[in-house]
PDB file of C-alpha atoms in Angstrom:
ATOM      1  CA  UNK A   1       6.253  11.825 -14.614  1.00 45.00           C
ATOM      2  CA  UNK A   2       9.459  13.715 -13.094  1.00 43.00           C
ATOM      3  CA  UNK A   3      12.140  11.153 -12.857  1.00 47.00           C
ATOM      4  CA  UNK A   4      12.634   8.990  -9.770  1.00 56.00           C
ATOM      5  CA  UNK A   5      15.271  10.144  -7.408  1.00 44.00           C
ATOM      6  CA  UNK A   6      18.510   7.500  -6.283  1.00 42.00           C
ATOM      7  CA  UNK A   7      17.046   4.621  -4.725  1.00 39.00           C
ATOM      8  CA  UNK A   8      17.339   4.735  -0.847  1.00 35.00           C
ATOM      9  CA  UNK A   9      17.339   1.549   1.397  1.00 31.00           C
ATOM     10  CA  UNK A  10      13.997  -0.107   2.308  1.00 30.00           C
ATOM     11  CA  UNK A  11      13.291  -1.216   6.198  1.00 29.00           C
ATOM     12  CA  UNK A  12      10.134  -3.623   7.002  1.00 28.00           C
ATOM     13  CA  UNK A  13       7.267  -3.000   9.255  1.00 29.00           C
ATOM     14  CA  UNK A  14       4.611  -4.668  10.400  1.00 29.00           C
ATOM     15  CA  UNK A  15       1.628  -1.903  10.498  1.00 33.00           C
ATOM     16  CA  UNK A  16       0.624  -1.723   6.967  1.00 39.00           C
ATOM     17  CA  UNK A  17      -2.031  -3.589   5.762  1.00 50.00           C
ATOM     18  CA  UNK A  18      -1.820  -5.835   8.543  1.00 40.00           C
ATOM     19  CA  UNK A  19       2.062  -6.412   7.195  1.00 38.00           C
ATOM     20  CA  UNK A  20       3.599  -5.086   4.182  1.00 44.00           C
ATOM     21  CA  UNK A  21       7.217  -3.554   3.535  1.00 42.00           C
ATOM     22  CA  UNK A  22       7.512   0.418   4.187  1.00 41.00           C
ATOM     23  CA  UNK A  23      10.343   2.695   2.584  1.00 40.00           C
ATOM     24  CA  UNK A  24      12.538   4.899   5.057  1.00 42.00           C
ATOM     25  CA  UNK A  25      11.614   8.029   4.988  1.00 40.00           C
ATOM     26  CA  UNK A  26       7.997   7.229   3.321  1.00 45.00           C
ATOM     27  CA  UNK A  27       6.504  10.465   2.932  1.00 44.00           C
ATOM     28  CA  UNK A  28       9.369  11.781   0.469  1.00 45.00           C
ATOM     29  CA  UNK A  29       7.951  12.949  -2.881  1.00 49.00           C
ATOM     30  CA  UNK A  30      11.454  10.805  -4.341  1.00 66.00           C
ATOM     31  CA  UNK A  31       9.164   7.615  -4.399  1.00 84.00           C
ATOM     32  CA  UNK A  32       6.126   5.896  -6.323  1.00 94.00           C
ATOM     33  CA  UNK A  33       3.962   4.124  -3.871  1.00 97.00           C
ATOM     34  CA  UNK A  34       2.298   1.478  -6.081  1.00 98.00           C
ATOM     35  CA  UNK A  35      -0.812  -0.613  -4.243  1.00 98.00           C
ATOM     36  CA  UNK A  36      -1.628  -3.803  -5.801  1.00 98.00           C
ATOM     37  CA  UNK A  37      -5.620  -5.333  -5.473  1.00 98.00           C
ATOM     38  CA  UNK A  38      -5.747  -8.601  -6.605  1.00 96.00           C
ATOM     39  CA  UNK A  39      -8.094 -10.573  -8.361  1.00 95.00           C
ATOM     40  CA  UNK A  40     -11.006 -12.692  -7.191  1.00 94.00           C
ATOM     41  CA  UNK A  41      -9.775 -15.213  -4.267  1.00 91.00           C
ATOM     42  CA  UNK A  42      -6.302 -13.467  -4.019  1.00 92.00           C
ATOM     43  CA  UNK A  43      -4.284 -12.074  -1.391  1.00 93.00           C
ATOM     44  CA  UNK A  44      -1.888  -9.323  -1.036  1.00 95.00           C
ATOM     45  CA  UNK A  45       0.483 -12.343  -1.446  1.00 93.00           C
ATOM     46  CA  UNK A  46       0.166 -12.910  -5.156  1.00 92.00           C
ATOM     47  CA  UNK A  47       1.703  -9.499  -5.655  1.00 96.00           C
ATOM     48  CA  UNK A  48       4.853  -9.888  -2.331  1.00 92.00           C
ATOM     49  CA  UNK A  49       7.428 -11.337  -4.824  1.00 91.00           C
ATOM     50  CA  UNK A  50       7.647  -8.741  -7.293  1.00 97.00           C
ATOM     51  CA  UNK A  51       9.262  -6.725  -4.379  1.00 94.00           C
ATOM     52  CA  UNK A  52      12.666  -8.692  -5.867  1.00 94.00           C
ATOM     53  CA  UNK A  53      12.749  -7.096  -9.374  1.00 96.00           C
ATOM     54  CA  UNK A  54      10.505  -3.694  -8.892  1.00 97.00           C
ATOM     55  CA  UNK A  55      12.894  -0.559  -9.381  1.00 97.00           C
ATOM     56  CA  UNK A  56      13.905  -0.115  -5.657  1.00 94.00           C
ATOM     57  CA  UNK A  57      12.225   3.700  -5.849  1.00 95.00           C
ATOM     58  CA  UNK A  58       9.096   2.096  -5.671  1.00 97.00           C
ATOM     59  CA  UNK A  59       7.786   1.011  -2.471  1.00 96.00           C
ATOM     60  CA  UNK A  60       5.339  -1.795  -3.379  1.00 97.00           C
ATOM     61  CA  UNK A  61       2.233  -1.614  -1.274  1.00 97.00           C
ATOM     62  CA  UNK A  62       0.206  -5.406  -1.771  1.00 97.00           C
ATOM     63  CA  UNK A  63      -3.683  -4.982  -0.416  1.00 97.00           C
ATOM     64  CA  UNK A  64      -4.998  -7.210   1.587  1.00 97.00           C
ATOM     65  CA  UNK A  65      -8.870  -7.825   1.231  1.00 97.00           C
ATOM     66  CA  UNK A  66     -11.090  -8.973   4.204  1.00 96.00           C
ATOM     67  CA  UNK A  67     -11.424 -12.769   3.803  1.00 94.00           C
ATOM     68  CA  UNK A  68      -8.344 -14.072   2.781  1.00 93.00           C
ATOM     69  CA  UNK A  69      -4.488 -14.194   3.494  1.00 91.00           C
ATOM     70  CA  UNK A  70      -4.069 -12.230   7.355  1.00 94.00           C
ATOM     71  CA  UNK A  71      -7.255 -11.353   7.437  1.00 95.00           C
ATOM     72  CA  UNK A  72      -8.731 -14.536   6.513  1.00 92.00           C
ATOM     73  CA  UNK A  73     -11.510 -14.131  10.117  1.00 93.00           C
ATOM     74  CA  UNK A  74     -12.494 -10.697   8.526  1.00 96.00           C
ATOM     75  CA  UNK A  75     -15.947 -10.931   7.088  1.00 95.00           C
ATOM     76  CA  UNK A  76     -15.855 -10.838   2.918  1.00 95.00           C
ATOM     77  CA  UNK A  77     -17.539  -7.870   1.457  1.00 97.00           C
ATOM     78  CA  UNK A  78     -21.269  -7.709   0.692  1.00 97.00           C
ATOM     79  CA  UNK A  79     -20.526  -5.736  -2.066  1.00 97.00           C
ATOM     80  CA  UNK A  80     -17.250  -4.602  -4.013  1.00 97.00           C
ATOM     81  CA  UNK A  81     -18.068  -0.952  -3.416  1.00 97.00           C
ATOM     82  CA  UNK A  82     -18.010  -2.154   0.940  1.00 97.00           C
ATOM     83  CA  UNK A  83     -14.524  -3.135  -0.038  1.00 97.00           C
ATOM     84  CA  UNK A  84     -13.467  -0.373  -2.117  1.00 97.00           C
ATOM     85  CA  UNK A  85     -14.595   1.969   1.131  1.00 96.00           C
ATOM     86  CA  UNK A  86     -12.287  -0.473   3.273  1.00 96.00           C
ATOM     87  CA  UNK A  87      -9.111  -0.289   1.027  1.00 96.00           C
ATOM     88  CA  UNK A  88      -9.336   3.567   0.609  1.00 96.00           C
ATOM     89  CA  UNK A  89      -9.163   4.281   3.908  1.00 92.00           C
ATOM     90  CA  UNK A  90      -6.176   2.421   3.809  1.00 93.00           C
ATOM     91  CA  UNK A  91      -4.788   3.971   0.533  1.00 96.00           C
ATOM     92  CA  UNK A  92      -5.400   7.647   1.450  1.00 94.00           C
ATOM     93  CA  UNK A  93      -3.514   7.050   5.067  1.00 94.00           C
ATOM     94  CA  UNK A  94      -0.585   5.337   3.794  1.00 94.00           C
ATOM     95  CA  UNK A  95       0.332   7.874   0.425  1.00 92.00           C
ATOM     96  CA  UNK A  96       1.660  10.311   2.224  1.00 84.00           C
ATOM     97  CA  UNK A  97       3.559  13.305   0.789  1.00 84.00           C
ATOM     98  CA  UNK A  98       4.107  10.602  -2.016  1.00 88.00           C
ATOM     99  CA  UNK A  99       2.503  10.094  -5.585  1.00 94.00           C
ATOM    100  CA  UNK A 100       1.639   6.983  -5.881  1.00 97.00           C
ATOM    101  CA  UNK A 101       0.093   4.725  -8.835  1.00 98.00           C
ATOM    102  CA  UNK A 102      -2.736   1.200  -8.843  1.00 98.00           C
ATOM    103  CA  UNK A 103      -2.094  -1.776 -10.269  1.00 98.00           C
ATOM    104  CA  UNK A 104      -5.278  -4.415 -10.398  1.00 98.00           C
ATOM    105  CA  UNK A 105      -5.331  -7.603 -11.569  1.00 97.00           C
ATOM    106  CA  UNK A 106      -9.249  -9.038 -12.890  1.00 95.00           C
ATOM    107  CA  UNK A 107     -11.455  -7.983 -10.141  1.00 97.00           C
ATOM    108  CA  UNK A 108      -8.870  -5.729  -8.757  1.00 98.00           C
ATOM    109  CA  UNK A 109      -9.096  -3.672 -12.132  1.00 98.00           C
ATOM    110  CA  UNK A 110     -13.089  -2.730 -10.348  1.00 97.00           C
ATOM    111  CA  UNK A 111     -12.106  -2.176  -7.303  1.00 98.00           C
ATOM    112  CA  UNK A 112      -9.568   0.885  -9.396  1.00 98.00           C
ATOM    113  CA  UNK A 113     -12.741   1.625 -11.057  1.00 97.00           C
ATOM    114  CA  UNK A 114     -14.604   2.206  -7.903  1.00 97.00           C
ATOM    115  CA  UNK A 115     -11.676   3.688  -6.066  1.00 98.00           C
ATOM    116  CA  UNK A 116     -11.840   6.242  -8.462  1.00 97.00           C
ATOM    117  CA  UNK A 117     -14.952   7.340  -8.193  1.00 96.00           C
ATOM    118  CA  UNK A 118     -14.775   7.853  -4.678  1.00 95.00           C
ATOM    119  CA  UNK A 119     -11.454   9.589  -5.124  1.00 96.00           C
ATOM    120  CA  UNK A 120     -13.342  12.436  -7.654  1.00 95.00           C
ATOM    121  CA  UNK A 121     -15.979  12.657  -5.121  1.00 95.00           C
ATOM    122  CA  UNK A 122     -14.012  13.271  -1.704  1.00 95.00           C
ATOM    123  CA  UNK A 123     -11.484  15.018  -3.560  1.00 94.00           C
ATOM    124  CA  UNK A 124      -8.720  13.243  -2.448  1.00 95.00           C
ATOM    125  CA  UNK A 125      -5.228  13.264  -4.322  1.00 94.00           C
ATOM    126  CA  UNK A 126      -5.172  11.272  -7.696  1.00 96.00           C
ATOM    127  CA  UNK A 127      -2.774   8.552  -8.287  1.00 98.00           C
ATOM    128  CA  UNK A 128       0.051   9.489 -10.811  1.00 97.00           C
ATOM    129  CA  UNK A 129      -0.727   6.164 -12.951  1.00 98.00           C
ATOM    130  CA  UNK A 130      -3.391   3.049 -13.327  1.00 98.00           C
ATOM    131  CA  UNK A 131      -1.962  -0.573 -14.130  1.00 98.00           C
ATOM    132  CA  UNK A 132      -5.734  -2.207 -15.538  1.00 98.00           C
ATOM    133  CA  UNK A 133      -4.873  -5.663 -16.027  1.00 98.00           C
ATOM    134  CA  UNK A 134      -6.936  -8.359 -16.900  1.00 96.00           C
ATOM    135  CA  UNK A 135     -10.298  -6.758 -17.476  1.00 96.00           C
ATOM    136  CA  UNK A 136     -12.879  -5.340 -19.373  1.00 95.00           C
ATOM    137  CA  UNK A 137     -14.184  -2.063 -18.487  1.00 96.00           C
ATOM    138  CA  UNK A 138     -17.178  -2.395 -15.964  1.00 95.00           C
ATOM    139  CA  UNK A 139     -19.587  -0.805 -18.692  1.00 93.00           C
ATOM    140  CA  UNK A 140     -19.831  -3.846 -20.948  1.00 91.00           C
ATOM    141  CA  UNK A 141     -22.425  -5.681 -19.429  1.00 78.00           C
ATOM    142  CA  UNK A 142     -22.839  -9.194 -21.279  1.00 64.00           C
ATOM    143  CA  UNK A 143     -21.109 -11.218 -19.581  1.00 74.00           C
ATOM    144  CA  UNK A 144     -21.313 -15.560 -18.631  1.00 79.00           C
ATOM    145  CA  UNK A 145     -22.700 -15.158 -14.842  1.00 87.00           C
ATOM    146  CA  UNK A 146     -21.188 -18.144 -12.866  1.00 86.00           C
ATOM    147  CA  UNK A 147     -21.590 -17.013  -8.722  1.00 91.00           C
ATOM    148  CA  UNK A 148     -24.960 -18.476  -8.307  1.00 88.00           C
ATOM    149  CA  UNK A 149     -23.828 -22.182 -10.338  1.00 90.00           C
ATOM    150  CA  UNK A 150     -24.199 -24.947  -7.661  1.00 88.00           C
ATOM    151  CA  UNK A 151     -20.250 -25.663  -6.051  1.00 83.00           C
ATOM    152  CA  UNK A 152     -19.307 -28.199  -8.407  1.00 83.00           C
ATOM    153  CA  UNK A 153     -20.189 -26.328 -11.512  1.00 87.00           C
ATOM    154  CA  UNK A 154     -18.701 -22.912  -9.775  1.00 86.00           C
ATOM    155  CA  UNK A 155     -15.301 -24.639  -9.318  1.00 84.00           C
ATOM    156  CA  UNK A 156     -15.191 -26.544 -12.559  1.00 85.00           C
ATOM    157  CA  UNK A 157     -15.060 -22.455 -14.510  1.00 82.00           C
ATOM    158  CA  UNK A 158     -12.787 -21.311 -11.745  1.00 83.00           C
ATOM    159  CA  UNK A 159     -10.437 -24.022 -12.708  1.00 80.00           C
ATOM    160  CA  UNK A 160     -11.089 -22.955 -16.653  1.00 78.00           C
ATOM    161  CA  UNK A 161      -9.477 -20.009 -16.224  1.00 76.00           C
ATOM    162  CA  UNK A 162      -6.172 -21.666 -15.165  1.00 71.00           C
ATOM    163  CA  UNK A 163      -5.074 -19.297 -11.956  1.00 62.00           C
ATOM    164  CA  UNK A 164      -5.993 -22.115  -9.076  1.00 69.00           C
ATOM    165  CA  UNK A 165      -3.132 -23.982  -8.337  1.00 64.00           C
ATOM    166  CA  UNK A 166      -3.580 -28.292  -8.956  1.00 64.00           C
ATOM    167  CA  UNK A 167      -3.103 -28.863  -5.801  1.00 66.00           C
ATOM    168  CA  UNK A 168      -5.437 -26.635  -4.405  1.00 69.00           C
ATOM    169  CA  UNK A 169      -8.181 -27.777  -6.998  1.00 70.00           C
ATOM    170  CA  UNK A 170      -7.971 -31.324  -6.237  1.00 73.00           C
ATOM    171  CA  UNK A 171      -8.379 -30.586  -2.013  1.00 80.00           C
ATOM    172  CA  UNK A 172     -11.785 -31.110  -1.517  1.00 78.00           C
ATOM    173  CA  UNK A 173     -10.951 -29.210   2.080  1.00 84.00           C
ATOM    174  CA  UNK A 174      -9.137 -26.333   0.848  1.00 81.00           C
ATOM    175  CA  UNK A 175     -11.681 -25.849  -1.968  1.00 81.00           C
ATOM    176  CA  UNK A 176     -14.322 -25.983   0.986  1.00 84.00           C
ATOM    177  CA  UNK A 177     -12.478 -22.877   2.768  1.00 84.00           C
ATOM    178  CA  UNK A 178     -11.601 -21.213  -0.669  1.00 85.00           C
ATOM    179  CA  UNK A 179     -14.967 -21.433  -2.961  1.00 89.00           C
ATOM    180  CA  UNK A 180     -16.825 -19.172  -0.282  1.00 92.00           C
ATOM    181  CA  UNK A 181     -14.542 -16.504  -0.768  1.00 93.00           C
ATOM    182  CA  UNK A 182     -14.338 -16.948  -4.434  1.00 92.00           C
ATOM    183  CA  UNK A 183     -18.285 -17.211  -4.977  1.00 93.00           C
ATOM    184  CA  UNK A 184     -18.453 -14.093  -2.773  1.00 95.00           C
ATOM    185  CA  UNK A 185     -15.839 -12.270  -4.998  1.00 96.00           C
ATOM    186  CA  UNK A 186     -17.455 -13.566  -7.916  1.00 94.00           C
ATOM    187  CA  UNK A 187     -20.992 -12.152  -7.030  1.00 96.00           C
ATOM    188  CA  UNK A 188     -19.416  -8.554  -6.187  1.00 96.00           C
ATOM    189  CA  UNK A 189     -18.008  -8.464  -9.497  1.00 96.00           C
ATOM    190  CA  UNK A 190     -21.435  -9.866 -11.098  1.00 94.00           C
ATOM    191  CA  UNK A 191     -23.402  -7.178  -9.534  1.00 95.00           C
ATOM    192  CA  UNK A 192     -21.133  -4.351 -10.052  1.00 95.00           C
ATOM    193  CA  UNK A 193     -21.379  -5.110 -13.661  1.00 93.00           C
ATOM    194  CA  UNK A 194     -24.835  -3.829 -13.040  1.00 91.00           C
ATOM    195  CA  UNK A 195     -24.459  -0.355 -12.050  1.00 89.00           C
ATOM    196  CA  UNK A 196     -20.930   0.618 -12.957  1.00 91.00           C
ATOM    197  CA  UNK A 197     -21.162   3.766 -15.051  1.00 87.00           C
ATOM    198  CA  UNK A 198     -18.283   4.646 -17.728  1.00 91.00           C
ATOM    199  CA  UNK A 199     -15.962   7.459 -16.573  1.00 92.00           C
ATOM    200  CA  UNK A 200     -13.518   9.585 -17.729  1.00 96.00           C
ATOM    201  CA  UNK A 201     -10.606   9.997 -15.723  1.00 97.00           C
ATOM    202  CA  UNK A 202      -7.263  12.775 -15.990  1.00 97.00           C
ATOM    203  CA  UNK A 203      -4.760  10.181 -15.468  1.00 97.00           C
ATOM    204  CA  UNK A 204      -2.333   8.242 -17.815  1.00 98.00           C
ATOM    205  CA  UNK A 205      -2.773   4.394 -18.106  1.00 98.00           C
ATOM    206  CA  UNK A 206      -1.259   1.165 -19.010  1.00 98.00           C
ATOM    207  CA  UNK A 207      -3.617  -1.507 -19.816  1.00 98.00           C
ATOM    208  CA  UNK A 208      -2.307  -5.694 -20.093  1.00 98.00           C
ATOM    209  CA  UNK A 209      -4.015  -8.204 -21.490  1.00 97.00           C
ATOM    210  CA  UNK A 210      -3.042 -12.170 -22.389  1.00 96.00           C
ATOM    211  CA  UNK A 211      -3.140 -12.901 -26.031  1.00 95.00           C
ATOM    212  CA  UNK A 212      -4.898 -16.185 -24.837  1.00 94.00           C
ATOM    213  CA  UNK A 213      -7.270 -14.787 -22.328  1.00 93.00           C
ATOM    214  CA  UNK A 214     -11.140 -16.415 -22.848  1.00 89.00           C
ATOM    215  CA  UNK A 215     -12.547 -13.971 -20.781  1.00 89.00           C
ATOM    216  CA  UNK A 216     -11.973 -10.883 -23.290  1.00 92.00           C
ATOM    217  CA  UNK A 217     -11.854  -9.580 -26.249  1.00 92.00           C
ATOM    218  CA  UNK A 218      -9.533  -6.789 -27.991  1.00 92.00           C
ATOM    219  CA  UNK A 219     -12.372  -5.126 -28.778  1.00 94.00           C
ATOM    220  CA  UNK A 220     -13.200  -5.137 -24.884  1.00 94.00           C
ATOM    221  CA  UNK A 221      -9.824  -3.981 -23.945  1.00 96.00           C
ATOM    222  CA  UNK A 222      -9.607  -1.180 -26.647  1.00 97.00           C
ATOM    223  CA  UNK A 223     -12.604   0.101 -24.723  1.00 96.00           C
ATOM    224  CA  UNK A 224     -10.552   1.394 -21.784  1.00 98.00           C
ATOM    225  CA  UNK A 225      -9.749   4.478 -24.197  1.00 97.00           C
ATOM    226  CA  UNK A 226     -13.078   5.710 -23.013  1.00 97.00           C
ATOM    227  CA  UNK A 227     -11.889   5.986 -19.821  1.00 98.00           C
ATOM    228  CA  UNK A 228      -9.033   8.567 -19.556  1.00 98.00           C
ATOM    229  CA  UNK A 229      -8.409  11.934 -21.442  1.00 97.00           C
ATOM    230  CA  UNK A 230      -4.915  11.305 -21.011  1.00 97.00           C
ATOM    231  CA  UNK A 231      -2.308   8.474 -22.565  1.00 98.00           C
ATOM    232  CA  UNK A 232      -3.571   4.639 -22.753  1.00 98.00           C
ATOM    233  CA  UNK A 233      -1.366   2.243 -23.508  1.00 98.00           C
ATOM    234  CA  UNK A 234      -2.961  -1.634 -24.167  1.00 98.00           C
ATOM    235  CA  UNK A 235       0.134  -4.303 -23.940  1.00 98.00           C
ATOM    236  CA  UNK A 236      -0.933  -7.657 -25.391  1.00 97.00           C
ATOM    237  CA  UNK A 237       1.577 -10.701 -23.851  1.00 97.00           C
ATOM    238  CA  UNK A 238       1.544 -13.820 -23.899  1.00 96.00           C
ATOM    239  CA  UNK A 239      -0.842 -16.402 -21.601  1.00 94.00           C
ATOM    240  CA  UNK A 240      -4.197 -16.535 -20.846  1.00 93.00           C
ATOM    241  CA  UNK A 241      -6.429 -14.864 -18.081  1.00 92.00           C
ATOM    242  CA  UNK A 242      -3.624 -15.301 -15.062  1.00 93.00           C
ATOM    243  CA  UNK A 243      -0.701 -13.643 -17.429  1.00 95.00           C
ATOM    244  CA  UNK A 244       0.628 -11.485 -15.072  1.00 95.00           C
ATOM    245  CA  UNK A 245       1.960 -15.316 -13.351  1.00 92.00           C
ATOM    246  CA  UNK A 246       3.071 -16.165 -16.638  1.00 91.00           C
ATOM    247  CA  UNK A 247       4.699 -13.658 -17.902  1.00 97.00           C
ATOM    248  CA  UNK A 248       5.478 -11.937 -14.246  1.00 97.00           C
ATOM    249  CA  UNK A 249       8.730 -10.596 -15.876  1.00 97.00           C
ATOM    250  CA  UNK A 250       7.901  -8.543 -18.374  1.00 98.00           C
ATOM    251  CA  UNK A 251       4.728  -7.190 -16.257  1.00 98.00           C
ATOM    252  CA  UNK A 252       7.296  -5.540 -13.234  1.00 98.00           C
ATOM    253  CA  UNK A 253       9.525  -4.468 -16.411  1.00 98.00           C
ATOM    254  CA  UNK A 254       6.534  -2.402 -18.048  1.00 98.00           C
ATOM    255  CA  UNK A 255       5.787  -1.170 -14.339  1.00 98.00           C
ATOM    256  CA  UNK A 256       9.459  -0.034 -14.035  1.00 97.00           C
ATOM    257  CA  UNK A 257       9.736   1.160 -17.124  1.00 96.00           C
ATOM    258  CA  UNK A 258       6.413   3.451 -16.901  1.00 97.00           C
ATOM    259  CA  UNK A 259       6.898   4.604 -13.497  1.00 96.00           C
ATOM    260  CA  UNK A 260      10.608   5.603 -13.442  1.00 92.00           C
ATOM    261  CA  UNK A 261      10.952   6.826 -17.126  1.00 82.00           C
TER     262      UNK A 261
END
């Protein structure tokens, strides 16, 4: 992409996405918008303090999904494509003039998936870039199925992966408001492994993966290829299937990097 103009000064809102951080002059073609969906139980919050090290040129743009952080009241989803049709309203009102770029994280990685889809079919403007972290592409279908295990069972693989905090994990009342979002994340994801079709996008992308990451395989990741007649690039670091906490560094680095070069 066309390099990045000099950074200008960023002021804070409190409109977007029920509260996230706006650049001045937002609609200038000198910035990279970059919205961030999170993965299953997340909130836009996961993604707030990589506003500290992101290349000031990009405006960082966390989504918030119904059911959790500030919009914890909302309803969850019946489906993921119900959610993708809630964040892309969102999306398409807030680019702009800009380009902007996706990052996803695990289930966030689908809602991209399903985001563009619905971008090809209302023609709307494509993003300059796609971050697909943490993910196999929605076509492989063979998969462990955990949203329908009894709550004891569900938790017990959620904590397996390693991204729910110990304290959280070991309150039986937290886990009580938190599993019912995560089962209903988890079950979206399930089902949309059902009827995702592969697609082949015109857009450049960066896929990460952990070296240590259960829920993969390199074969899996290679497999995003499919998906793009343009550049892919697959990053392997270090950590398993929450990485992006681990190694948080070197993820805003290759986000800097790619977006500014």
């Amino acid at each position: 992409m066309a390099k990045l103009c000099p950074s200008r000064r960023f002021i804070t809102t409190s409109g977007l996405n029920k509260g996230e951080n706006a650049v001045e002059n937002n609609n200038s073609s000198d910035y990279m918008k970059l919205f961030c969906l999170p993965y299953a139980g997340g909130s836009a919050t996961v993604f707030s303090k990589w506003r500290r090290e992101l290349d000031p040129r990009i405006e960082l743009l966390p989504v918030e999904l119904a059911g959790r952080g500030r919009r914890f009241k909302e309803p969850c989803y019946p489906s993921l494509p119900d959610g993708v049709k809630d964040v892309s309203s969102y999306i398409m009102e807030q680019i702009g003039d800009s380009e902007y770029s996706l990052f996803g994280h695990s289930m966030g990685s689908l809602y991209i998936c399903e985001l563009m889809k619905q971008i090809r079919k209302n023609g709307w403007r494509k993003p300059r870039h796609l971050f697909l972290s943490g993910m196999h592409p929605p076509h492989i279908r063979d998969k462990k199925k955990i949203h329908h295990l009894p709550d004891e069972e569900f938790i017990q693989e959620i904590i397996k992966l390693g991204g729910t905090p110990k304290e959280v994990a070991e309150n039986k009342e937290l886990m009580e408001i938190f599993t019912p979002v995560l089962r209903g994340d988890y079950k979206n994801v399930e089902e949309y492994f059902l009827v995702a079709d592969q697609e082949t996008w015109d857009i450049d992308m960066t896929v990460l993966t952990g070296d240590d990451d259960n829920l993969v395989t390199l074969d899996d990741i290679n497999q995003w290829r499919k998906y793009t007649s343009q550049s892919c690039t697959i990053v392997t670091l270090q950590g398993g299937h929450f990485f992006i906490n681990e190694e948080e560094e070197k993820v805003i680095d290759i986000i800097n990097k790619t977006l500014t070069a």
